[in-house]
C-alpha positions as semicolon CSV with decimal commas, in nm:
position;residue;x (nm);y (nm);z (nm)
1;X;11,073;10,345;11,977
2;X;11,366;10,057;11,899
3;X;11,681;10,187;11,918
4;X;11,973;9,975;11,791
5;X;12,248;9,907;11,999
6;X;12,580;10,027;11,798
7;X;12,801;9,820;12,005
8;X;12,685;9,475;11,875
9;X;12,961;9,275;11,663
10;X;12,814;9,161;11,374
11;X;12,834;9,221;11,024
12;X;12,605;9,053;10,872
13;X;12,228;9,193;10,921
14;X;12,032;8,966;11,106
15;X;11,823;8,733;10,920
16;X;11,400;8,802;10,793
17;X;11,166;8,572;10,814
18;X;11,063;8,459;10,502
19;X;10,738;8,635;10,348
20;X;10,393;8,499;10,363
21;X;10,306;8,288;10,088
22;X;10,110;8,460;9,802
23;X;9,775;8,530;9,775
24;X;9,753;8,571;10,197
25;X;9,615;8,935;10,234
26;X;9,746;9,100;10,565
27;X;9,467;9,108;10,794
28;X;9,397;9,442;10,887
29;X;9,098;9,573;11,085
30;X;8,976;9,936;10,974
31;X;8,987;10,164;11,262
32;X;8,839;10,483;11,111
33;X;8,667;10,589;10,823
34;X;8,818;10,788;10,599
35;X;8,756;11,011;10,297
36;X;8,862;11,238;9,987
37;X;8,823;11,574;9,863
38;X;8,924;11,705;9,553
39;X;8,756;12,059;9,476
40;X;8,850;12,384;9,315
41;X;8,722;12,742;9,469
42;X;8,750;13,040;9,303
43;X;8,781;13,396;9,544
44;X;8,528;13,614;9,407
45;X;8,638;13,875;9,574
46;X;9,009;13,873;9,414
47;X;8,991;13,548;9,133
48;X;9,243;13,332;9,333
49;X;9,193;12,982;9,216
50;X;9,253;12,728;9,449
51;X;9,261;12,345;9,377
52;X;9,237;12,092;9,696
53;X;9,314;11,749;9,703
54;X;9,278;11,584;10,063
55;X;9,268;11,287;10,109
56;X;9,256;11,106;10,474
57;X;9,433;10,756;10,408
58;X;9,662;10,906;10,248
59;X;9,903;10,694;10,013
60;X;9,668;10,430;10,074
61;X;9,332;10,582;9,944
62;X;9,038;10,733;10,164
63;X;9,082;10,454;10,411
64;X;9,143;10,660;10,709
65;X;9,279;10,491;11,004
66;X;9,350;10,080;10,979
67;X;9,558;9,844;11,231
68;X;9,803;9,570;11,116
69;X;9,630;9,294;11,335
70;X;9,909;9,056;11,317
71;X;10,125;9,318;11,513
72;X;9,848;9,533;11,603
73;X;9,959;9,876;11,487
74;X;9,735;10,142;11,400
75;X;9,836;10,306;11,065
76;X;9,702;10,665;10,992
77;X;9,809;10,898;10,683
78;X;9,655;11,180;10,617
79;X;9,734;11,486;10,336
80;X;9,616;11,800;10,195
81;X;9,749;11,998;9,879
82;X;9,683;12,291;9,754
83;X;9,748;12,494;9,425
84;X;9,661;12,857;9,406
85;X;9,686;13,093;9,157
86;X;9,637;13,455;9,046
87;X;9,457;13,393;8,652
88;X;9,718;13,588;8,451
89;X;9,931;13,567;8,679
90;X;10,156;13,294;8,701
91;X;10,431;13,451;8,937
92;X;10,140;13,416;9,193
93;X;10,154;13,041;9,178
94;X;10,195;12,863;9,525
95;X;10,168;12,503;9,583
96;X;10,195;12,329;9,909
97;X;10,148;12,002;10,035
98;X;10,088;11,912;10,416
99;X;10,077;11,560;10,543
100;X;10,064;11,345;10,884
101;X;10,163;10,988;10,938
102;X;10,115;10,805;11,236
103;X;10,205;10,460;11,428
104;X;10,032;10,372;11,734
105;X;10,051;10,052;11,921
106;X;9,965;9,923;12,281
107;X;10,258;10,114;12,461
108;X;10,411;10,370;12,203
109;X;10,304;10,580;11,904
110;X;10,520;10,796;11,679
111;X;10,380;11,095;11,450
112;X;10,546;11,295;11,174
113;X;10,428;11,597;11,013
114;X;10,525;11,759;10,701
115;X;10,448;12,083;10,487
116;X;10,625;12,205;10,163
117;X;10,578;12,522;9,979
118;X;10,665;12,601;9,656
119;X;10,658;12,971;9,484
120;X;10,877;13,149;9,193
121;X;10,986;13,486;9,075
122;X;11,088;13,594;8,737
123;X;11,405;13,503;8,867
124;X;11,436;13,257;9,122
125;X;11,218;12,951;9,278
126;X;11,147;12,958;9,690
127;X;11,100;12,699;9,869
128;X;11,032;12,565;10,215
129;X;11,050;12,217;10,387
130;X;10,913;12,184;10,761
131;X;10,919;11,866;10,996
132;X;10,811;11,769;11,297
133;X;10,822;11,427;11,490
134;X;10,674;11,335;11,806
135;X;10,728;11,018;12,025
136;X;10,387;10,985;12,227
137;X;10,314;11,377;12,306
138;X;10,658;11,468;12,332
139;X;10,824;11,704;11,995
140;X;11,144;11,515;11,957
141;X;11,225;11,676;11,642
142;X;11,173;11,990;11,409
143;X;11,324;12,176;11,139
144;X;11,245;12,409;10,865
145;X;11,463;12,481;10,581
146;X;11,441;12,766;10,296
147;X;11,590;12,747;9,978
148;X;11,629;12,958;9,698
149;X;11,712;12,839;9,377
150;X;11,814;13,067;9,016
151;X;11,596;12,993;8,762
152;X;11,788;12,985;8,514
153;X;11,577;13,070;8,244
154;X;11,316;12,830;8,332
């Protein structure tokens, strides 16, 4: 991955080129298919209700995997979330969202993944963050934070 070199003397930010003119699509060359999923199950065995929306493309709809061919990066986004519930229940609400980017070219490729969970008591609101990023195979990064937050009547 570029790292920028802190000891350079300039203010100013080097300068962009300018952007292709309009109406010139990006050429990009799909890689993989992808696809969606949006579905709702219901537990018969308990009632949890669970809606699913995945969707491999992510941000950019079912496209799946796609490279940049005018710097020939491989673009890949992929997410799934999830709402569950208890019917009459609300306080068994949980709603999480897990997602993967990732940026591969000839001699590097970076990956993040995410998750976030969300839950709530009568009283307070739970939640948890997790990230991971890898450079090639090797983790170069992970946390996972918790927070609690009062309700405040909500």
């Amino acid at each position: 991955m570029p790292i920028r070199n802190p000891g350079v003397d300039t203010t100013e930010p080097r300068p962009l080129p300018e952007p292709a003119a309009s109406g010139e699509a990006a050429r990009k060359t799909k890689v993989r298919s992808g696809s969606m999923e949006r579905s709702v199950h219901t537990d018969l065995t308990n009632g949890k209700v669970t809606h699913k929306f995945f969707l491999d493309g992510g941000v950019f709809g079912p496209v799946g995997d796609f490279r940049l061919d005018d710097i020939g990066t491989v673009l890949s986004d992929v997410s799934d979330r999830r709402y569950t519930i208890l019917p009459g229940d609300p306080l068994s609400a949980v709603a999480t969202m897990e997602q993967t980017a990732g940026f591969d070219r000839e001699d590097w490729s970076a990956r993040i993944w995410t998750y976030s969970e969300q839950q709530a008591t009568a009283t307070e609101f739970h939640l948890i963050s997790r990230l991971k990023a890898w450079s090639g195979e090797e983790l170069i990064f992970e946390e996972e934070k918790a927070h609690v937050i009062p309700r405040n009547g909500m």
